[in-house]
Short mmCIF file of C-alpha atoms in Angstrom, two decimals:
data_model
loop_
_atom_site.label_atom_id
_atom_site.label_comp_id
_atom_site.label_asym_id
_atom_site.label_seq_id
_atom_site.Cartn_x
_atom_site.Cartn_y
_atom_site.Cartn_z
CA MET A 1 161.03 97.74 122.12
CA ILE A 2 161.88 101.33 121.02
CA SER A 3 164.26 102.07 118.12
CA LEU A 4 166.82 104.90 117.97
CA PHE A 5 164.26 106.95 116.05
CA GLY A 6 161.63 106.74 118.77
CA LYS A 7 159.33 104.34 116.90
CA PRO A 8 158.46 100.96 118.33
CA GLU A 9 160.28 98.15 116.59
CA LYS A 10 158.43 95.05 115.53
CA VAL A 11 159.42 92.12 117.71
CA GLN A 12 159.86 89.00 115.61
CA LYS A 13 157.64 86.33 117.03
CA ALA A 14 159.45 83.03 117.47
CA GLU A 15 158.16 80.22 115.26
CA PRO A 16 156.49 77.46 117.28
CA SER A 17 158.52 74.27 117.59
CA LEU A 18 157.42 71.02 115.95
CA LEU A 19 156.32 69.76 119.37
CA GLU A 20 154.25 72.89 120.00
CA ARG A 21 152.57 72.60 116.61
CA LEU A 22 151.85 68.92 117.16
CA LYS A 23 150.36 69.68 120.58
CA ALA A 24 148.09 72.29 119.03
CA SER A 25 146.94 69.85 116.33
CA VAL A 26 145.85 67.10 118.73
CA THR A 27 143.82 69.22 121.16
CA LYS A 28 140.53 67.67 120.00
CA THR A 29 141.91 64.15 120.27
CA LYS A 30 143.34 64.93 123.72
CA ALA A 31 139.90 66.14 124.85
CA ALA A 32 138.35 62.92 123.54
CA LEU A 33 140.92 60.73 125.27
CA ALA A 34 143.05 62.00 128.18
CA GLU A 35 140.62 64.65 129.42
CA THR A 36 137.68 62.26 129.14
CA VAL A 37 139.59 59.74 131.26
CA ASP A 38 140.02 62.45 133.91
CA ASN A 39 136.29 63.19 133.87
CA ILE A 40 135.25 59.53 134.06
CA PHE A 41 137.12 59.01 137.30
CA LEU A 42 136.71 62.53 138.70
CA GLY A 43 136.59 62.49 142.50
CA GLN A 44 137.14 58.75 142.78
CA LYS A 45 139.92 57.68 145.08
CA GLN A 46 139.91 54.23 143.56
CA ILE A 47 139.08 53.01 140.07
CA ASP A 48 135.64 51.45 139.97
CA PRO A 49 135.64 48.50 137.53
CA ALA A 50 132.13 49.56 136.46
CA ALA A 51 133.62 52.82 135.11
CA LEU A 52 135.77 50.86 132.68
CA LYS A 53 132.77 50.69 130.34
CA HIS A 54 132.96 54.48 130.01
CA LEU A 55 136.71 54.18 129.46
CA GLU A 56 136.07 51.74 126.61
CA THR A 57 133.73 54.26 124.97
CA ALA A 58 136.36 57.01 125.30
CA LEU A 59 139.07 54.87 123.71
CA LEU A 60 136.82 53.88 120.80
CA SER A 61 135.63 57.47 120.31
CA ALA A 62 139.24 58.59 119.85
CA ASP A 63 139.52 55.86 117.18
CA LEU A 64 142.27 53.82 118.80
CA GLY A 65 140.62 50.79 117.24
CA VAL A 66 138.88 47.72 118.66
CA LYS A 67 142.04 45.62 119.03
CA THR A 68 144.01 48.31 120.85
CA THR A 69 141.04 49.17 123.09
CA ARG A 70 140.57 45.53 124.04
CA GLU A 71 144.28 45.11 124.84
CA ILE A 72 144.33 48.23 127.02
CA LEU A 73 141.21 47.19 128.95
CA ASP A 74 142.54 43.65 129.48
CA SER A 75 145.79 45.08 130.84
CA VAL A 76 143.97 47.54 133.12
CA ARG A 77 141.62 44.85 134.49
CA GLY A 78 144.57 42.55 135.16
CA LYS A 79 146.38 45.23 137.14
CA LEU A 80 143.22 46.11 139.07
CA GLU A 81 142.81 42.48 140.10
CA ARG A 82 146.43 42.43 141.32
CA ASN A 83 145.95 45.78 143.09
CA ALA A 84 148.75 47.13 140.88
CA LEU A 85 146.71 50.07 139.65
CA SER A 86 144.71 52.31 141.96
CA ASP A 87 144.31 55.89 140.71
CA THR A 88 143.67 57.93 137.57
CA ALA A 89 147.31 59.01 137.19
CA GLN A 90 148.40 55.37 137.12
CA LEU A 91 145.61 54.57 134.68
CA LYS A 92 146.72 57.29 132.26
CA ARG A 93 150.33 56.11 132.55
CA GLU A 94 149.17 52.59 131.69
CA ILE A 95 147.27 53.80 128.59
CA LYS A 96 150.19 56.02 127.56
CA SER A 97 152.68 53.17 127.97
CA HIS A 98 150.57 50.84 125.84
CA VAL A 99 150.08 53.43 123.07
CA THR A 100 153.81 54.25 123.12
CA ARG A 101 154.77 50.59 122.63
CA ILE A 102 152.43 50.24 119.65
CA LEU A 103 153.67 53.40 117.93
CA GLN A 104 157.35 52.75 118.54
CA SER A 105 157.01 49.20 117.23
CA ALA A 106 155.64 50.41 113.87
CA ASN A 107 157.57 53.68 113.67
CA GLY A 108 160.90 52.44 115.01
CA ALA A 109 162.80 52.42 111.71
CA GLU A 110 162.66 56.14 110.97
CA ARG A 111 164.46 57.30 107.86
CA VAL A 112 164.67 60.46 105.84
CA LEU A 113 162.47 60.47 102.77
CA GLY A 114 164.25 61.82 99.75
CA ALA A 115 167.72 60.78 100.83
CA ALA A 116 169.75 60.03 97.74
CA ASN A 117 170.47 56.43 96.83
CA GLY A 118 174.03 55.18 96.90
CA ASP A 119 174.27 55.05 93.10
CA ARG A 120 172.83 58.58 92.80
CA GLU A 121 169.67 57.43 91.08
CA PRO A 122 166.65 59.59 91.95
CA ARG A 123 164.51 58.34 94.84
CA VAL A 124 161.02 57.65 93.53
CA ILE A 125 158.07 58.16 95.88
CA PHE A 126 154.57 57.16 94.78
CA ILE A 127 151.74 59.00 96.55
CA VAL A 128 148.50 56.97 96.64
CA GLY A 129 145.08 57.31 98.25
CA VAL A 130 141.43 57.98 97.53
CA ASN A 131 140.19 61.25 96.09
CA GLY A 132 139.51 63.86 98.75
CA ALA A 133 142.13 62.68 101.24
CA GLY A 134 144.47 65.54 100.36
CA LYS A 135 146.84 63.64 98.09
CA THR A 136 147.86 66.38 95.65
CA THR A 137 148.11 69.01 98.38
CA SER A 138 150.33 66.67 100.45
CA ILE A 139 152.62 66.26 97.44
CA GLY A 140 152.97 70.03 97.20
CA LYS A 141 153.76 70.31 100.91
CA LEU A 142 156.23 67.42 100.75
CA ALA A 143 157.95 69.03 97.76
CA ASN A 144 158.26 72.22 99.80
CA ARG A 145 159.88 70.32 102.69
CA LEU A 146 162.31 68.48 100.40
CA ARG A 147 163.28 71.72 98.63
CA GLN A 148 164.15 73.18 102.04
CA GLN A 149 166.63 70.31 102.37
CA ASP A 150 168.29 71.52 99.13
CA LEU A 151 167.05 68.49 97.21
CA LYS A 152 166.18 68.70 93.52
CA VAL A 153 162.57 67.59 93.14
CA VAL A 154 160.55 66.57 90.08
CA LEU A 155 156.77 66.21 90.22
CA CYS A 156 154.99 63.64 88.07
CA ALA A 157 151.35 64.41 87.21
CA ALA A 158 150.17 60.81 86.75
CA ASP A 159 146.63 61.45 88.00
CA THR A 160 145.40 62.10 84.48
CA PHE A 161 141.72 61.36 85.13
CA ARG A 162 140.58 63.63 87.97
CA ALA A 163 139.38 66.99 86.77
CA ALA A 164 141.92 69.76 87.52
CA ALA A 165 144.43 67.36 89.16
CA ILE A 166 147.18 68.32 86.71
CA GLU A 167 146.45 72.04 87.06
CA GLN A 168 146.47 71.77 90.86
CA LEU A 169 149.86 70.07 90.82
CA GLU A 170 151.18 72.71 88.41
CA ILE A 171 150.30 75.42 90.93
CA TRP A 172 152.30 73.62 93.61
CA ALA A 173 155.23 73.13 91.21
CA LYS A 174 155.39 76.86 90.48
CA ARG A 175 155.00 77.75 94.15
CA ASN A 176 157.91 75.49 95.11
CA GLY A 177 160.08 76.25 92.08
CA VAL A 178 160.25 72.63 90.95
CA GLU A 179 159.79 70.95 87.57
CA ILE A 180 156.62 69.09 86.68
CA ILE A 181 156.31 66.36 84.05
CA LYS A 182 152.82 66.08 82.58
CA GLN A 183 150.76 65.08 79.56
CA LYS A 184 147.27 66.06 78.55
CA SER A 185 144.27 64.99 80.62
CA GLY A 186 143.20 61.40 79.93
CA SER A 187 146.69 60.21 78.93
CA ASP A 188 148.06 56.84 80.00
CA PRO A 189 149.45 57.36 83.55
CA ALA A 190 152.24 54.85 82.94
CA ALA A 191 153.43 56.92 79.97
CA VAL A 192 153.64 60.00 82.21
CA VAL A 193 155.61 57.98 84.76
CA PHE A 194 158.04 56.85 82.05
CA ASP A 195 158.61 60.45 80.94
CA ALA A 196 159.10 61.61 84.54
CA MET A 197 161.62 58.88 85.38
CA SER A 198 163.61 59.62 82.23
CA ALA A 199 163.56 63.37 82.87
CA ALA A 200 164.59 62.93 86.53
CA LYS A 201 167.59 60.82 85.52
CA ALA A 202 168.62 63.25 82.79
CA ARG A 203 168.40 66.22 85.17
CA ASN A 204 170.16 64.47 88.08
CA ALA A 205 167.13 64.96 90.32
CA ASP A 206 167.20 63.72 93.91
CA VAL A 207 163.50 62.90 94.29
CA VAL A 208 160.50 62.19 92.05
CA LEU A 209 157.05 62.59 93.64
CA VAL A 210 154.39 60.75 91.64
CA ASP A 211 150.75 61.81 91.95
CA THR A 212 148.36 58.92 91.23
CA ALA A 213 144.64 58.51 90.66
CA GLY A 214 142.33 57.62 93.51
CA ARG A 215 139.02 56.51 92.08
CA LEU A 216 137.31 54.17 94.53
CA HIS A 217 134.46 53.14 92.21
CA THR A 218 136.86 51.24 89.93
CA LYS A 219 139.07 49.67 92.61
CA SER A 220 140.30 46.68 90.61
CA ASN A 221 141.20 48.86 87.61
CA LEU A 222 142.88 51.40 89.88
CA MET A 223 145.08 48.80 91.57
CA ALA A 224 146.03 47.27 88.22
CA GLU A 225 146.89 50.73 86.94
CA LEU A 226 149.12 51.41 89.97
CA GLU A 227 150.93 48.10 89.42
CA LYS A 228 151.57 49.03 85.78
CA MET A 229 152.97 52.39 86.87
CA LYS A 230 155.28 50.71 89.37
CA ARG A 231 156.60 48.31 86.71
CA THR A 232 157.17 51.22 84.33
CA ALA A 233 159.11 53.19 86.96
CA ALA A 234 161.31 50.18 87.74
CA LYS A 235 162.24 49.74 84.08
CA VAL A 236 163.79 53.22 84.03
CA ILE A 237 165.07 53.43 87.62
CA PRO A 238 165.80 49.98 89.10
CA GLY A 239 164.19 49.52 92.51
CA ALA A 240 161.57 52.19 91.95
CA PRO A 241 159.32 53.10 93.62
CA HIS A 242 161.45 53.27 96.73
CA ASP A 243 158.53 54.47 98.84
CA VAL A 244 154.76 54.22 98.45
CA LEU A 245 153.06 56.70 100.77
CA LEU A 246 149.35 56.36 101.43
CA VAL A 247 147.57 59.65 102.15
CA MET A 248 144.78 59.20 104.69
CA ASP A 249 142.26 61.71 106.02
CA ALA A 250 142.35 61.52 109.85
CA THR A 251 138.70 62.60 110.09
CA THR A 252 137.52 59.43 108.31
CA GLY A 253 138.79 57.24 111.15
CA GLN A 254 138.02 53.54 110.78
CA ASN A 255 136.69 54.02 107.22
CA GLY A 256 140.14 55.29 106.27
CA LEU A 257 141.64 52.21 107.86
CA ALA A 258 139.58 49.96 105.58
CA GLN A 259 140.84 51.91 102.56
CA ALA A 260 144.40 51.58 103.84
CA ARG A 261 144.09 47.79 103.96
CA GLU A 262 143.10 47.69 100.28
CA PHE A 263 145.99 49.87 99.14
CA THR A 264 148.48 48.05 101.38
CA GLY A 265 147.47 44.67 100.01
CA ALA A 266 147.59 45.81 96.39
CA VAL A 267 150.54 48.17 96.05
CA GLY A 268 152.87 47.59 98.99
CA VAL A 269 152.44 50.77 101.01
CA THR A 270 155.57 51.67 103.01
CA GLY A 271 154.24 54.57 105.07
CA ILE A 272 151.33 56.89 105.86
CA VAL A 273 150.75 60.61 105.42
CA LEU A 274 147.91 61.51 107.77
CA THR A 275 146.10 64.72 106.79
CA LYS A 276 143.65 66.98 108.68
CA LEU A 277 144.92 65.89 112.09
CA ASP A 278 144.09 69.36 113.42
CA GLY A 279 140.39 69.06 112.62
CA THR A 280 139.49 65.78 114.31
CA ALA A 281 138.92 64.17 117.69
CA LYS A 282 139.81 60.84 116.03
CA GLY A 283 143.60 61.28 115.98
CA GLY A 284 143.87 57.95 117.77
CA VAL A 285 143.61 56.42 114.29
CA VAL A 286 147.41 56.89 114.26
CA VAL A 287 147.53 54.12 116.87
CA ALA A 288 145.07 51.94 114.95
CA ILE A 289 147.17 52.30 111.78
CA SER A 290 150.31 51.25 113.62
CA ARG A 291 148.63 48.40 115.52
CA GLU A 292 146.51 46.90 112.76
CA LEU A 293 148.57 47.63 109.65
CA GLY A 294 152.07 47.76 111.11
CA LEU A 295 152.78 50.82 108.98
CA PRO A 296 154.79 53.85 110.08
CA VAL A 297 153.21 57.30 109.98
CA ARG A 298 155.79 59.43 108.15
CA TYR A 299 154.08 62.83 108.13
CA VAL A 300 151.00 64.52 109.57
CA GLY A 301 149.14 67.46 108.05
CA VAL A 302 148.21 70.11 110.62
CA GLY A 303 146.97 73.01 108.48
CA GLU A 304 146.60 74.55 105.04
CA LYS A 305 149.99 76.25 104.63
CA ALA A 306 152.91 74.77 102.70
CA ALA A 307 154.87 74.30 105.92
CA ASP A 308 151.99 72.50 107.68
CA LEU A 309 153.26 69.00 106.95
CA LEU A 310 155.24 67.78 109.94
CA PRO A 311 157.50 64.73 110.31
CA PHE A 312 155.75 62.36 112.70
CA ASP A 313 157.46 61.59 116.00
CA SER A 314 155.71 58.85 117.96
CA GLN A 315 157.02 59.91 121.39
CA GLU A 316 156.08 63.55 120.84
CA PHE A 317 152.63 62.49 119.67
CA VAL A 318 151.99 60.48 122.84
CA ASP A 319 153.40 63.24 125.05
CA SER A 320 151.11 65.75 123.32
CA LEU A 321 148.07 63.63 124.15
CA PHE A 322 148.81 62.93 127.80
CA GLU A 323 150.82 65.87 129.15
#
């Protein structure tokens, strides 16, 4: 495009849609699942039952989980016996239908995180997970998303034990223009939570995001500490925490699922933030989470930028894998 002054004007490139970004983030998982299915049955006019062993490997490699894989194979075998399934297109539709049912069952009750409570108390969201999963970074990205919704956000630096955790959260607070409540390293996390709840009420904040410790080598102490923090929050803001989001690294697959079970049993997780979805062929762990834990995936991380935390849409996720 040429301007009035003869110089080419810069054409503003349209931002990719959420669906386009999700599609780009699951390319490795799609290759491990849908494209592998195509290759297994390439050139076959009919589905050979013997090839189902290769299909089982493909489903497990994408980390759909043992239970989901078994259910899909049982359904496929049943339809083959009834001559109700004859080609690869029908096979992929069968897998897609099964995955869709699982995800929609767990993710059916979608709601907006950060929405104000009826009595105008701040909504308190605890962020939990093991070190290295991307917990603090996810808090920064979530704060960015909530600020874009014109919500007043307060960050609580209650991970007082990990080296540089407080400093890392401070960087995100400055970047997003939000307040952070902190104490010195090694302080009692529950005391930081108390200060943050009190400050959020006094400042009429909409949301408090609480960063928590994630030390796996002291699991029993960690879970007891999280329970103490929850009780402290509820004393200041009745009903808090309103959400407990577990941050999971998609690349850890089934190991991450084992961690999720521990946190879910101990602290009442209400949803999942799945990070590093763009760097793994194991994105099927989304299905395993929904099937085996019954937990909704609220957000997925698809990159390093502040805007690279996307609300999870189960239908768009399935479409991205199979279309």
